């Protein structure tokens, strides 16, 4: 393992550009827990009534009332977006690349990269953000910061149910708001989303044939078309590129790029800890 760590350090140091692809495994390694004691302690009513024991699965429930739904979502967002700030693992990752020419594309929606201090102009959140509301219809392509509303819902809910007066409503059409998360065709790609996408593709074009390190962290096969497959294809197309995948399981290297790739089927937190030493 020591030799592999040294090889990866060398690739980071020599790269003209580093593109980080962050997936769910990165936030899991950082300490986010969606199930187990965390779920049972915070959502006992949901567990008893609906039989689920994981925040991810509970997010797909058809709650009986909007008051109940927002009781769940407000506490979910509070725990995973506002409660603790940035996780140490993300701050260590920033230490690793802060003096490099980097860009981040992520399917994570917990805002951890920005909370840790990554330059927001070098971030592309493809799947949304827990910190944003949108119209559920949606009647217009705009998102809204939700921190004040979320904190009030958490403070005033009782037995997992918020007061009716706190149900968030669209300021344009009056319909109920929803989370800005890509789960169906109603997801709003607002102006900020499109600007971030444009900056990401500009970065790719500017560094297209340079010595690029594609650093894939905790990305599985849930949505491989966003990070994993493009990283592999761009490595194949650029003879100066190198592809690194760090994740527990769900890893493979196409034979076409196996001589310019590295897989670490290891604990992400431990690997990043070793790299920043």
mmCIF file of C-alpha atoms in Angstrom:
data_model
loop_
_atom_site.group_PDB
_atom_site.id
_atom_site.type_symbol
_atom_site.label_atom_id
_atom_site.label_comp_id
_atom_site.label_asym_id
_atom_site.label_seq_id
_atom_site.Cartn_x
_atom_site.Cartn_y
_atom_site.Cartn_z
ATOM 1 C CA UNK A 1 0.000 0.000 0.000
ATOM 2 C CA UNK A 2 2.846 2.397 0.768
ATOM 3 C CA UNK A 3 4.129 2.138 -2.820
ATOM 4 C CA UNK A 4 0.645 2.837 -4.176
ATOM 5 C CA UNK A 5 0.268 5.900 -1.945
ATOM 6 C CA UNK A 6 3.618 7.227 -3.147
ATOM 7 C CA UNK A 7 2.610 6.596 -6.759
ATOM 8 C CA UNK A 8 -0.613 8.522 -6.245
ATOM 9 C CA UNK A 9 1.185 11.396 -4.526
ATOM 10 C CA UNK A 10 3.488 11.636 -7.506
ATOM 11 C CA UNK A 11 0.542 11.731 -9.923
ATOM 12 C CA UNK A 12 -1.060 14.536 -7.901
ATOM 13 C CA UNK A 13 2.158 16.548 -7.809
ATOM 14 C CA UNK A 14 2.873 16.130 -11.512
ATOM 15 C CA UNK A 15 -0.653 16.813 -12.806
ATOM 16 C CA UNK A 16 -1.363 19.948 -14.814
ATOM 17 C CA UNK A 17 -4.994 19.651 -13.783
ATOM 18 C CA UNK A 18 -6.947 17.519 -11.303
ATOM 19 C CA UNK A 19 -10.617 16.726 -11.745
ATOM 20 C CA UNK A 20 -12.242 15.298 -8.633
ATOM 21 C CA UNK A 21 -15.369 13.207 -9.028
ATOM 22 C CA UNK A 22 -17.154 12.890 -5.691
ATOM 23 C CA UNK A 23 -19.802 10.240 -5.062
ATOM 24 C CA UNK A 24 -21.881 8.973 -2.151
ATOM 25 C CA UNK A 25 -19.006 6.859 -0.853
ATOM 26 C CA UNK A 26 -17.032 10.024 -0.125
ATOM 27 C CA UNK A 27 -19.666 11.409 2.212
ATOM 28 C CA UNK A 28 -20.109 7.996 3.827
ATOM 29 C CA UNK A 29 -16.367 7.893 4.495
ATOM 30 C CA UNK A 30 -16.621 11.415 5.924
ATOM 31 C CA UNK A 31 -19.049 10.173 8.564
ATOM 32 C CA UNK A 32 -22.544 10.671 7.181
ATOM 33 C CA UNK A 33 -24.824 7.870 8.393
ATOM 34 C CA UNK A 34 -28.265 7.513 6.870
ATOM 35 C CA UNK A 35 -29.369 4.428 8.766
ATOM 36 C CA UNK A 36 -28.801 2.679 12.061
ATOM 37 C CA UNK A 37 -28.919 4.593 15.337
ATOM 38 C CA UNK A 38 -28.907 7.971 13.599
ATOM 39 C CA UNK A 39 -32.167 7.168 11.834
ATOM 40 C CA UNK A 40 -33.873 5.538 14.808
ATOM 41 C CA UNK A 41 -32.936 8.373 17.169
ATOM 42 C CA UNK A 42 -34.181 11.114 14.868
ATOM 43 C CA UNK A 43 -37.102 9.522 13.020
ATOM 44 C CA UNK A 44 -38.822 7.111 15.422
ATOM 45 C CA UNK A 45 -42.286 8.056 14.109
ATOM 46 C CA UNK A 46 -41.300 7.297 10.524
ATOM 47 C CA UNK A 47 -39.783 3.966 11.535
ATOM 48 C CA UNK A 48 -42.851 2.862 13.480
ATOM 49 C CA UNK A 49 -45.439 4.032 10.942
ATOM 50 C CA UNK A 50 -43.722 3.098 7.661
ATOM 51 C CA UNK A 51 -41.261 0.399 8.686
ATOM 52 C CA UNK A 52 -38.194 1.975 7.066
ATOM 53 C CA UNK A 53 -34.858 2.301 8.839
ATOM 54 C CA UNK A 54 -32.846 4.465 6.470
ATOM 55 C CA UNK A 55 -33.063 8.152 5.513
ATOM 56 C CA UNK A 56 -32.454 7.431 1.842
ATOM 57 C CA UNK A 57 -35.419 5.066 1.530
ATOM 58 C CA UNK A 58 -37.632 7.288 3.683
ATOM 59 C CA UNK A 59 -37.097 10.070 1.164
ATOM 60 C CA UNK A 60 -39.173 8.079 -1.358
ATOM 61 C CA UNK A 61 -42.145 7.515 0.961
ATOM 62 C CA UNK A 62 -45.604 8.784 0.090
ATOM 63 C CA UNK A 63 -46.329 10.541 3.358
ATOM 64 C CA UNK A 64 -50.004 10.861 4.286
ATOM 65 C CA UNK A 65 -49.845 14.634 4.784
ATOM 66 C CA UNK A 66 -47.642 17.514 3.726
ATOM 67 C CA UNK A 67 -47.164 18.393 7.397
ATOM 68 C CA UNK A 68 -45.719 14.921 7.975
ATOM 69 C CA UNK A 69 -43.608 15.035 4.812
ATOM 70 C CA UNK A 70 -41.987 18.336 5.742
ATOM 71 C CA UNK A 71 -41.503 17.167 9.298
ATOM 72 C CA UNK A 72 -39.320 14.439 7.843
ATOM 73 C CA UNK A 73 -37.540 16.508 5.217
ATOM 74 C CA UNK A 74 -36.806 19.444 7.488
ATOM 75 C CA UNK A 75 -35.064 17.250 10.040
ATOM 76 C CA UNK A 76 -33.304 15.315 7.277
ATOM 77 C CA UNK A 77 -31.942 18.525 5.737
ATOM 78 C CA UNK A 78 -30.990 19.912 9.139
ATOM 79 C CA UNK A 79 -28.976 16.814 10.001
ATOM 80 C CA UNK A 80 -27.248 16.461 6.632
ATOM 81 C CA UNK A 81 -26.813 20.086 5.547
ATOM 82 C CA UNK A 82 -26.878 22.532 8.455
ATOM 83 C CA UNK A 83 -26.164 20.844 11.775
ATOM 84 C CA UNK A 84 -22.418 20.205 11.812
ATOM 85 C CA UNK A 85 -20.777 22.240 9.054
ATOM 86 C CA UNK A 86 -17.914 20.712 7.082
ATOM 87 C CA UNK A 87 -16.511 17.262 7.779
ATOM 88 C CA UNK A 88 -12.752 16.847 8.458
ATOM 89 C CA UNK A 89 -12.329 14.482 5.492
ATOM 90 C CA UNK A 90 -13.436 17.155 3.045
ATOM 91 C CA UNK A 91 -11.077 19.691 4.628
ATOM 92 C CA UNK A 92 -8.203 17.236 4.249
ATOM 93 C CA UNK A 93 -9.123 16.666 0.622
ATOM 94 C CA UNK A 94 -8.949 20.422 0.079
ATOM 95 C CA UNK A 95 -5.468 20.482 1.636
ATOM 96 C CA UNK A 96 -4.463 17.934 -0.971
ATOM 97 C CA UNK A 97 -5.475 20.026 -3.994
ATOM 98 C CA UNK A 98 -5.805 23.654 -2.876
ATOM 99 C CA UNK A 99 -2.580 24.695 -4.610
ATOM 100 C CA UNK A 100 -3.381 22.728 -7.756
ATOM 101 C CA UNK A 101 -5.433 23.541 -10.831
ATOM 102 C CA UNK A 102 -8.556 21.600 -9.822
ATOM 103 C CA UNK A 103 -12.254 21.256 -10.518
ATOM 104 C CA UNK A 104 -14.901 19.183 -8.724
ATOM 105 C CA UNK A 105 -17.931 17.446 -10.181
ATOM 106 C CA UNK A 106 -20.148 15.669 -7.670
ATOM 107 C CA UNK A 107 -23.423 13.826 -7.420
ATOM 108 C CA UNK A 108 -23.507 14.559 -3.676
ATOM 109 C CA UNK A 109 -26.054 17.118 -2.532
ATOM 110 C CA UNK A 110 -24.807 17.815 1.002
ATOM 111 C CA UNK A 111 -22.776 20.921 0.061
ATOM 112 C CA UNK A 112 -19.700 19.536 1.830
ATOM 113 C CA UNK A 113 -17.177 20.692 -0.762
ATOM 114 C CA UNK A 114 -18.229 24.317 -0.428
ATOM 115 C CA UNK A 115 -18.557 24.106 3.365
ATOM 116 C CA UNK A 116 -14.988 22.801 3.529
ATOM 117 C CA UNK A 117 -13.690 25.809 1.622
ATOM 118 C CA UNK A 118 -13.452 24.611 -1.971
ATOM 119 C CA UNK A 119 -13.754 27.483 -4.454
ATOM 120 C CA UNK A 120 -17.443 27.596 -5.400
ATOM 121 C CA UNK A 121 -16.460 28.560 -8.942
ATOM 122 C CA UNK A 122 -14.694 25.212 -9.238
ATOM 123 C CA UNK A 123 -17.684 23.124 -8.159
ATOM 124 C CA UNK A 124 -20.449 21.512 -10.179
ATOM 125 C CA UNK A 125 -23.269 19.935 -8.137
ATOM 126 C CA UNK A 126 -25.075 17.951 -10.817
ATOM 127 C CA UNK A 127 -27.932 16.546 -8.736
ATOM 128 C CA UNK A 128 -29.056 19.516 -6.633
ATOM 129 C CA UNK A 129 -28.539 20.719 -3.080
ATOM 130 C CA UNK A 130 -30.277 19.971 0.216
ATOM 131 C CA UNK A 131 -30.117 23.703 0.898
ATOM 132 C CA UNK A 132 -32.472 24.651 -1.948
ATOM 133 C CA UNK A 133 -36.215 24.593 -2.541
ATOM 134 C CA UNK A 134 -37.924 24.752 -5.939
ATOM 135 C CA UNK A 135 -41.498 24.853 -7.149
ATOM 136 C CA UNK A 136 -42.880 21.305 -7.251
ATOM 137 C CA UNK A 137 -44.650 21.845 -10.599
ATOM 138 C CA UNK A 138 -42.175 23.528 -11.471
ATOM 139 C CA UNK A 139 -43.691 26.737 -12.834
ATOM 140 C CA UNK A 140 -40.340 28.525 -13.225
ATOM 141 C CA UNK A 141 -36.620 27.726 -13.310
ATOM 142 C CA UNK A 142 -35.468 29.221 -10.018
ATOM 143 C CA UNK A 143 -34.325 27.807 -6.668
ATOM 144 C CA UNK A 144 -34.521 29.283 -3.183
ATOM 145 C CA UNK A 145 -32.254 29.041 -0.137
ATOM 146 C CA UNK A 146 -34.153 27.163 2.573
ATOM 147 C CA UNK A 147 -32.082 27.490 5.747
ATOM 148 C CA UNK A 148 -34.393 29.801 7.713
ATOM 149 C CA UNK A 149 -37.491 27.817 6.789
ATOM 150 C CA UNK A 150 -35.841 24.472 7.569
ATOM 151 C CA UNK A 151 -34.652 25.622 10.990
ATOM 152 C CA UNK A 152 -38.109 26.946 11.840
ATOM 153 C CA UNK A 153 -39.744 23.663 10.788
ATOM 154 C CA UNK A 154 -37.307 21.704 12.951
ATOM 155 C CA UNK A 155 -37.893 23.993 15.921
ATOM 156 C CA UNK A 156 -41.691 23.983 15.743
ATOM 157 C CA UNK A 157 -42.471 20.402 14.708
ATOM 158 C CA UNK A 158 -44.058 17.988 17.144
ATOM 159 C CA UNK A 159 -43.922 14.206 16.844
ATOM 160 C CA UNK A 160 -42.452 14.588 13.371
ATOM 161 C CA UNK A 161 -45.215 16.902 12.088
ATOM 162 C CA UNK A 162 -44.864 20.617 11.264
ATOM 163 C CA UNK A 163 -47.618 23.268 11.600
ATOM 164 C CA UNK A 164 -49.644 23.702 8.411
ATOM 165 C CA UNK A 165 -48.593 27.352 8.218
ATOM 166 C CA UNK A 166 -44.970 26.312 7.657
ATOM 167 C CA UNK A 167 -45.552 24.227 4.512
ATOM 168 C CA UNK A 168 -43.339 25.992 1.934
ATOM 169 C CA UNK A 169 -45.251 27.465 -1.007
ATOM 170 C CA UNK A 170 -44.023 28.692 -4.381
ATOM 171 C CA UNK A 171 -43.923 32.522 -4.418
ATOM 172 C CA UNK A 172 -45.012 32.547 -8.071
ATOM 173 C CA UNK A 173 -47.883 30.057 -8.420
ATOM 174 C CA UNK A 174 -48.674 29.136 -4.810
ATOM 175 C CA UNK A 175 -48.098 25.405 -5.289
ATOM 176 C CA UNK A 176 -46.172 23.499 -2.648
ATOM 177 C CA UNK A 177 -42.400 23.661 -2.912
ATOM 178 C CA UNK A 178 -40.172 20.595 -3.208
ATOM 179 C CA UNK A 179 -36.528 19.800 -2.606
ATOM 180 C CA UNK A 180 -34.139 20.695 -5.425
ATOM 181 C CA UNK A 181 -33.006 17.093 -5.895
ATOM 182 C CA UNK A 182 -32.840 15.197 -9.169
ATOM 183 C CA UNK A 183 -35.304 12.370 -8.684
ATOM 184 C CA UNK A 184 -37.670 12.873 -11.619
ATOM 185 C CA UNK A 185 -38.406 15.171 -14.551
ATOM 186 C CA UNK A 186 -39.354 18.126 -12.338
ATOM 187 C CA UNK A 187 -35.775 18.859 -11.235
ATOM 188 C CA UNK A 188 -34.923 22.527 -11.786
ATOM 189 C CA UNK A 189 -31.596 23.300 -13.405
ATOM 190 C CA UNK A 190 -31.458 26.970 -12.483
ATOM 191 C CA UNK A 191 -29.141 29.711 -13.715
ATOM 192 C CA UNK A 192 -26.484 28.808 -11.152
ATOM 193 C CA UNK A 193 -26.569 25.156 -12.237
ATOM 194 C CA UNK A 194 -26.015 26.099 -15.875
ATOM 195 C CA UNK A 195 -23.173 28.491 -15.042
ATOM 196 C CA UNK A 196 -21.452 25.731 -13.043
ATOM 197 C CA UNK A 197 -21.904 23.264 -15.907
ATOM 198 C CA UNK A 198 -20.420 25.773 -18.336
ATOM 199 C CA UNK A 199 -17.388 26.356 -16.086
ATOM 200 C CA UNK A 200 -16.854 22.602 -15.791
ATOM 201 C CA UNK A 201 -16.890 22.012 -19.547
ATOM 202 C CA UNK A 202 -14.688 25.063 -20.103
ATOM 203 C CA UNK A 203 -12.194 23.543 -17.656
ATOM 204 C CA UNK A 204 -12.279 20.241 -19.541
ATOM 205 C CA UNK A 205 -11.692 21.983 -22.860
ATOM 206 C CA UNK A 206 -8.874 24.160 -21.537
ATOM 207 C CA UNK A 207 -7.031 21.120 -20.204
ATOM 208 C CA UNK A 208 -8.151 18.589 -22.797
ATOM 209 C CA UNK A 209 -4.749 17.205 -23.823
ATOM 210 C CA UNK A 210 -2.740 18.198 -20.756
ATOM 211 C CA UNK A 211 -1.556 15.918 -17.985
ATOM 212 C CA UNK A 212 -4.926 15.468 -16.239
ATOM 213 C CA UNK A 213 -5.522 13.359 -13.158
ATOM 214 C CA UNK A 214 -9.093 12.094 -12.909
ATOM 215 C CA UNK A 215 -9.529 11.413 -9.198
ATOM 216 C CA UNK A 216 -12.737 9.454 -8.628
ATOM 217 C CA UNK A 217 -13.754 9.202 -4.958
ATOM 218 C CA UNK A 218 -16.569 6.993 -3.690
ATOM 219 C CA UNK A 219 -18.392 6.725 -7.014
ATOM 220 C CA UNK A 220 -20.389 3.572 -7.630
ATOM 221 C CA UNK A 221 -22.675 2.389 -10.412
ATOM 222 C CA UNK A 222 -25.880 4.143 -9.370
ATOM 223 C CA UNK A 223 -25.357 6.961 -11.900
ATOM 224 C CA UNK A 224 -22.115 5.994 -13.702
ATOM 225 C CA UNK A 225 -22.919 8.183 -16.706
ATOM 226 C CA UNK A 226 -22.222 11.368 -14.730
ATOM 227 C CA UNK A 227 -18.689 10.744 -13.422
ATOM 228 C CA UNK A 228 -17.346 7.210 -13.845
ATOM 229 C CA UNK A 229 -17.877 6.556 -17.553
ATOM 230 C CA UNK A 230 -16.943 10.094 -18.672
ATOM 231 C CA UNK A 231 -13.739 9.922 -16.592
ATOM 232 C CA UNK A 232 -12.830 6.608 -18.227
ATOM 233 C CA UNK A 233 -13.648 7.901 -21.723
ATOM 234 C CA UNK A 234 -11.660 11.104 -21.272
ATOM 235 C CA UNK A 235 -8.696 9.110 -19.977
ATOM 236 C CA UNK A 236 -8.900 6.906 -23.061
ATOM 237 C CA UNK A 237 -9.035 9.944 -25.367
ATOM 238 C CA UNK A 238 -6.099 11.744 -23.744
ATOM 239 C CA UNK A 239 -2.796 9.815 -23.690
ATOM 240 C CA UNK A 240 -1.516 12.198 -21.019
ATOM 241 C CA UNK A 241 -4.398 11.497 -18.634
ATOM 242 C CA UNK A 242 -4.410 9.161 -15.637
ATOM 243 C CA UNK A 243 -7.491 7.694 -13.934
ATOM 244 C CA UNK A 244 -7.696 6.866 -10.223
ATOM 245 C CA UNK A 245 -10.677 5.217 -8.516
ATOM 246 C CA UNK A 246 -10.824 4.958 -4.718
ATOM 247 C CA UNK A 247 -13.867 3.114 -3.459
ATOM 248 C CA UNK A 248 -15.001 0.024 -1.597
ATOM 249 C CA UNK A 249 -16.155 -2.416 -4.281
ATOM 250 C CA UNK A 250 -17.882 -1.589 -7.576
ATOM 251 C CA UNK A 251 -14.510 -1.009 -9.226
ATOM 252 C CA UNK A 252 -13.071 -2.090 -12.528
ATOM 253 C CA UNK A 253 -10.678 -0.712 -15.117
ATOM 254 C CA UNK A 254 -11.343 -1.112 -18.846
ATOM 255 C CA UNK A 255 -8.437 -2.874 -20.492
ATOM 256 C CA UNK A 256 -8.000 0.061 -22.890
ATOM 257 C CA UNK A 257 -6.763 2.282 -20.023
ATOM 258 C CA UNK A 258 -5.412 -0.252 -17.534
ATOM 259 C CA UNK A 259 -1.828 0.976 -18.036
ATOM 260 C CA UNK A 260 -2.922 4.528 -17.115
ATOM 261 C CA UNK A 261 -5.194 3.722 -14.200
ATOM 262 C CA UNK A 262 -5.107 2.877 -10.533
ATOM 263 C CA UNK A 263 -7.786 1.325 -8.333
ATOM 264 C CA UNK A 264 -7.686 1.404 -4.547
ATOM 265 C CA UNK A 265 -10.343 -0.845 -3.059
ATOM 266 C CA UNK A 266 -9.709 0.692 0.340
ATOM 267 C CA UNK A 267 -11.085 2.964 3.022
ATOM 268 C CA UNK A 268 -11.313 6.439 1.493
ATOM 269 C CA UNK A 269 -10.683 8.255 4.775
ATOM 270 C CA UNK A 270 -7.505 6.284 5.414
ATOM 271 C CA UNK A 271 -6.187 6.895 1.885
ATOM 272 C CA UNK A 272 -6.754 10.652 2.032
ATOM 273 C CA UNK A 273 -5.202 10.756 5.501
ATOM 274 C CA UNK A 274 -2.084 9.105 4.122
ATOM 275 C CA UNK A 275 -1.958 11.405 1.106
ATOM 276 C CA UNK A 276 -2.001 14.610 3.156
ATOM 277 C CA UNK A 277 0.794 13.486 5.462
#
